[in-house]
Amino acid sequence: MGQPVSNKACVLVGPKKIEFRDGDTDVMVRVEASGICGTDITIYKNFGLGRAALTKPVVMGHEAAGVVVQVGEAVVDVAVGDRVAIEPFFFCKRCHNCKQGRTNLCKTPRQAGFGDVQGILSQYYVCESDFVVKFPDSVSWEEAGLGCGPLACLVMAVARAYGVSKILAIGRSQARVDFAKNTWADYAVVSPPFDEGQDVIDWAEAFKTTTMEEAGVDSYGVDIAVEATSAEAYVHAGMTFLHPGGTYVQAGIGRPIDSFPTFTIVAKELDVIGTLRYTAGCFETAIDLLASGKIDLKPMITAVFPLSKAVEALECAIKGEGLKVILMNQQV
């Protein structure tokens, strides 16, 4: 088991065109822990993601960590026994964007757990060695398998690790807001409800005024706003909270937004940044933050299930009963 292995495969690459490939750069990972995220929930509920419906069964999951149990003959940077996190977004390495380091914008991307790519909610997983990242024993399986996690919470954790002086957290869930108060946020508040009949700009301005006063923040505005829900009202609120010349980051979006505050962007001369997935080196940075103790994600893990209870785990995540649900893949 510990020796490099060859795995000859017959690959159909076109009509009547076969290539024999070695798989000599592949590794096999015994998966120890997997995280469930919002994308998994959407695929589970709809058998697809947005307009991209699945057409055949697929193994779910794209957040995982485990132990390398086999390596291909050409693998040099990873060895049997290494603890690794699996990067789930397989970029081509050849297109213009990949060569520029913007691997998240790969022209021919493939993602674990969607389309024709099997996911990682399994006991073993095979992928190229370039898509696994080693991590030390000081990082638990659950933390390593956490993946993106509840995005806003991770944004706060990283902001605190990098020395942001004051963090304001806004959420729709009292439980999430309470968690933010007890971890990384200096001030956290449940947002007021937004009704479709309301003027979104008036709502955002009133919300800003009240929040800034209660948080003891200069009413001029904040330096950076990170929006992680893609809810239209919160996009407006994020830009309203910024001071002129501030920076707005859209950290997650699951659907098109009908109304975008273009006037606010121009009038306040805001820098607006979109983010998609991650780029090369992000996994290593995240592992360094965990291993150094600069961030502690254990409080985010609120439910752990064996792999055999995957349905119960997914239903728990749907109900929002915890922040992050983890599956232990070797427990069946």
XYZ file of C-alpha atoms in Angstrom:
332
model
C 0.000 0.000 0.000
C 2.856 2.387 0.733
C 4.605 1.951 -2.629
C 3.966 4.225 -5.624
C 1.388 2.627 -7.900
C 0.509 2.734 -11.578
C -3.115 2.885 -12.634
C -3.398 2.412 -16.389
C -6.705 3.665 -17.733
C -8.398 3.647 -21.124
C -9.735 7.172 -21.696
C -12.116 8.091 -24.523
C -11.164 11.620 -25.614
C -13.177 11.810 -28.854
C -15.110 9.687 -31.370
C -13.181 6.421 -31.701
C -10.174 8.105 -30.096
C -8.616 6.357 -27.107
C -5.689 7.423 -24.956
C -3.993 5.222 -22.375
C -3.165 7.281 -19.338
C -1.159 6.282 -16.320
C -2.698 8.280 -13.510
C 0.895 8.565 -12.339
C 0.271 12.011 -10.823
C -2.797 10.865 -8.871
C -3.165 10.219 -5.169
C -5.757 8.178 -3.309
C -7.047 9.730 -0.097
C -8.865 7.917 2.692
C -11.396 10.625 3.490
C -11.785 11.262 7.221
C -14.105 14.288 7.375
C -16.346 16.244 5.013
C -18.238 19.486 5.431
C -21.739 20.260 4.201
C -22.235 23.702 2.698
C -25.037 25.680 1.116
C -24.193 24.415 -2.367
C -24.601 20.819 -1.195
C -27.998 21.685 0.266
C -29.172 23.291 -2.982
C -28.046 20.300 -5.063
C -29.632 17.891 -2.569
C -32.988 19.682 -2.649
C -33.157 20.353 -6.398
C -30.952 17.686 -8.030
C -29.060 20.534 -9.600
C -27.678 24.013 -9.079
C -29.483 26.990 -10.582
C -30.209 26.309 -14.220
C -27.703 23.450 -14.351
C -29.742 20.343 -13.575
C -28.054 17.024 -12.937
C -28.815 14.360 -15.530
C -27.446 11.335 -13.689
C -26.555 10.260 -10.146
C -23.451 11.877 -8.710
C -21.505 11.457 -5.491
C -22.057 14.654 -3.501
C -19.619 16.784 -1.558
C -16.682 19.095 -2.167
C -15.225 19.884 1.280
C -13.002 17.173 2.721
C -9.767 16.101 4.349
C -8.093 12.741 4.816
C -4.946 10.613 4.712
C -3.017 9.750 1.558
C -2.973 5.956 1.157
C -1.574 5.597 -2.372
C 0.464 7.786 -4.704
C 1.196 7.583 -8.411
C 4.712 6.913 -9.675
C 5.313 10.567 -10.642
C 4.095 12.098 -7.372
C 6.927 13.805 -5.488
C 5.423 16.391 -3.117
C 2.960 14.127 -1.301
C 3.650 10.841 0.476
C 1.612 8.006 1.896
C 0.511 8.943 5.413
C 0.290 12.690 4.766
C -2.762 14.459 6.166
C -4.266 16.523 3.360
C -7.171 18.797 2.515
C -8.674 18.243 -0.927
C -9.129 21.221 -3.226
C -12.460 20.570 -4.984
C -12.115 22.935 -7.944
C -10.031 21.301 -10.663
C -8.690 23.980 -12.993
C -6.967 23.179 -16.290
C -3.614 24.948 -15.600
C -3.358 25.790 -19.326
C -5.825 28.566 -20.176
C -5.011 32.278 -20.076
C -6.660 32.821 -16.694
C -4.912 29.860 -15.065
C -1.540 31.036 -16.346
C -2.256 34.474 -14.877
C -2.883 32.893 -11.474
C -6.641 33.464 -11.668
C -7.412 29.774 -11.472
C -10.877 30.495 -10.096
C -11.732 31.859 -13.560
C -10.511 28.776 -15.440
C -12.204 28.485 -18.840
C -12.803 24.733 -18.485
C -13.392 24.182 -14.761
C -14.493 20.937 -13.170
C -15.841 20.776 -9.620
C -16.139 17.803 -7.314
C -19.723 16.803 -6.701
C -21.230 18.347 -9.784
C -21.674 17.470 -13.460
C -19.508 14.556 -14.505
C -17.128 14.867 -11.533
C -17.791 12.629 -8.560
C -17.827 14.313 -5.171
C -16.021 13.592 -1.924
C -18.795 12.273 0.341
C -17.183 8.862 0.100
C -14.637 6.844 2.022
C -11.898 7.165 -0.602
C -11.185 9.756 -3.262
C -8.721 9.923 -6.152
C -7.474 13.182 -7.639
C -4.296 14.757 -8.981
C -1.650 15.406 -6.360
C -1.677 19.108 -7.290
C -5.122 19.349 -5.694
C -4.259 18.172 -2.199
C -2.644 20.372 0.451
C -0.799 18.979 3.457
C -1.658 20.133 6.958
C -0.149 19.366 10.401
C -1.503 17.211 13.224
C -2.423 20.351 15.170
C -5.354 20.928 12.788
C -8.258 18.574 13.505
C -10.045 16.539 10.842
C -13.228 18.488 11.464
C -11.512 21.852 10.959
C -9.675 20.670 7.851
C -12.920 19.354 6.378
C -14.822 22.531 7.147
C -14.197 24.054 3.721
C -15.933 27.364 3.074
C -18.160 27.058 6.106
C -20.637 29.802 6.969
C -18.976 32.436 4.854
C -19.639 35.546 6.926
C -18.232 33.880 10.048
C -15.045 32.939 8.229
C -14.687 36.466 6.863
C -14.853 37.805 10.422
C -12.340 35.244 11.669
C -9.823 36.124 8.971
C -10.397 39.863 9.411
C -9.640 39.533 13.113
C -6.534 37.438 12.386
C -5.224 40.167 10.091
C -5.738 42.896 12.662
C -8.952 44.635 11.647
C -9.635 47.023 14.522
C -13.429 46.947 14.619
C -15.836 44.382 13.157
C -19.572 44.953 12.787
C -21.704 41.893 12.032
C -25.207 42.068 10.608
C -27.398 39.006 10.226
C -30.948 37.787 9.857
C -30.636 34.978 12.411
C -30.487 35.735 16.140
C -28.443 32.568 16.705
C -25.850 33.613 14.117
C -25.706 37.130 15.531
C -25.196 35.763 19.054
C -22.383 33.558 17.752
C -20.733 36.565 16.106
C -20.925 38.515 19.382
C -19.237 35.677 21.256
C -16.424 35.179 18.751
C -15.042 37.783 16.365
C -17.455 40.711 16.142
C -17.167 43.859 18.256
C -20.808 44.595 17.574
C -23.530 42.404 16.051
C -27.163 43.097 15.314
C -30.162 41.411 13.739
C -31.254 43.457 10.761
C -34.766 44.909 10.648
C -37.164 43.135 8.288
C -37.387 44.428 4.749
C -40.790 44.357 3.075
C -41.084 44.360 -0.700
C -43.210 47.513 -0.588
C -40.487 49.518 1.159
C -38.029 51.810 -0.575
C -34.765 49.898 -0.259
C -32.613 53.035 -0.080
C -34.705 54.559 2.713
C -34.604 51.223 4.561
C -30.821 50.980 4.225
C -30.228 54.586 5.327
C -32.410 54.191 8.434
C -30.723 50.888 9.247
C -27.285 52.476 8.924
C -28.141 55.427 11.170
C -29.474 53.232 13.967
C -26.659 50.686 13.758
C -23.840 53.232 13.677
C -25.196 55.013 16.745
C -25.597 51.810 18.735
C -22.187 50.481 17.688
C -20.408 53.726 18.463
C -19.045 54.025 14.942
C -18.552 57.294 13.083
C -21.676 57.894 11.020
C -19.404 58.778 8.100
C -19.290 55.064 7.333
C -17.128 51.957 7.377
C -14.012 51.259 5.307
C -14.960 47.840 3.937
C -18.289 46.033 3.630
C -18.373 42.307 2.855
C -21.777 40.987 1.761
C -22.285 37.225 1.916
C -26.004 36.614 1.409
C -26.680 38.003 -2.101
C -30.044 39.265 -0.818
C -30.870 42.442 -2.722
C -31.658 44.568 0.341
C -28.347 43.631 1.959
C -26.409 44.544 -1.172
C -27.915 48.027 -0.908
C -27.238 48.096 2.842
C -23.607 47.107 2.386
C -22.949 50.002 0.042
C -24.961 52.403 2.182
C -22.841 51.575 5.242
C -19.628 52.493 3.390
C -18.035 55.906 3.546
C -17.242 57.617 0.225
C -14.270 55.884 -1.377
C -14.920 52.681 0.570
C -14.641 49.112 -0.691
C -17.551 46.728 -1.218
C -16.874 42.988 -1.556
C -19.502 40.548 -2.805
C -18.295 37.360 -1.140
C -21.050 35.047 -2.244
C -23.936 35.102 -4.670
C -26.363 32.398 -5.673
C -28.631 34.190 -8.110
C -28.832 37.371 -10.221
C -29.817 40.573 -8.418
C -32.607 42.600 -10.020
C -31.730 45.981 -8.543
C -28.087 47.007 -8.194
C -27.193 50.365 -6.551
C -25.254 51.804 -9.478
C -25.974 55.405 -8.478
C -24.561 54.808 -4.980
C -21.418 53.254 -6.460
C -20.779 56.282 -8.662
C -21.886 58.983 -6.212
C -19.657 57.600 -3.444
C -16.929 56.416 -5.849
C -16.871 52.961 -4.307
C -14.517 50.158 -5.229
C -16.675 47.101 -5.925
C -15.025 43.686 -5.930
C -16.545 40.357 -6.864
C -15.021 37.151 -5.552
C -15.399 33.626 -6.930
C -14.211 30.448 -5.204
C -10.503 30.652 -4.350
C -7.166 30.873 -6.154
C -3.883 28.991 -5.959
C -2.354 29.391 -2.505
C -5.580 30.120 -0.631
C -5.728 26.647 0.928
C -2.149 26.972 2.153
C -2.908 30.373 3.679
C -5.994 29.009 5.436
C -4.052 26.063 6.843
C -1.307 28.392 8.100
C -3.917 30.487 9.931
C -5.348 27.367 11.569
C -2.008 25.765 12.414
C -0.624 28.984 13.912
C -3.653 29.392 16.157
C -4.534 32.769 14.648
C -8.045 31.489 14.044
C -9.952 28.763 15.868
C -12.839 27.282 13.913
C -13.867 24.620 16.408
C -16.751 26.759 17.771
C -18.269 26.783 14.282
C -18.631 22.995 14.196
C -21.976 22.410 15.854
C -22.998 18.965 14.567
C -21.040 15.840 13.601
C -22.590 12.786 11.931
C -21.246 9.462 10.634
C -21.286 9.090 6.843
C -24.101 6.567 7.188
C -26.285 9.383 8.579
C -25.732 11.705 5.603
C -29.460 12.290 5.089
C -29.885 13.319 8.721
C -26.842 15.588 8.398
C -28.222 17.297 5.299
C -31.625 17.776 6.909
C -29.932 19.257 9.983
C -28.083 21.707 7.741
C -31.306 22.623 5.911
C -33.043 23.444 9.190
C -30.198 25.735 10.180
C -29.876 23.969 13.519
C -26.163 24.706 13.674
C -23.421 26.684 12.017
C -21.473 23.878 10.362
C -22.339 20.219 9.912
C -19.510 17.707 9.500
C -19.600 14.093 8.307
C -17.012 11.555 9.476
C -16.493 9.501 6.329
C -15.003 6.376 7.895
C -17.942 5.951 10.256
C -20.514 3.843 8.415
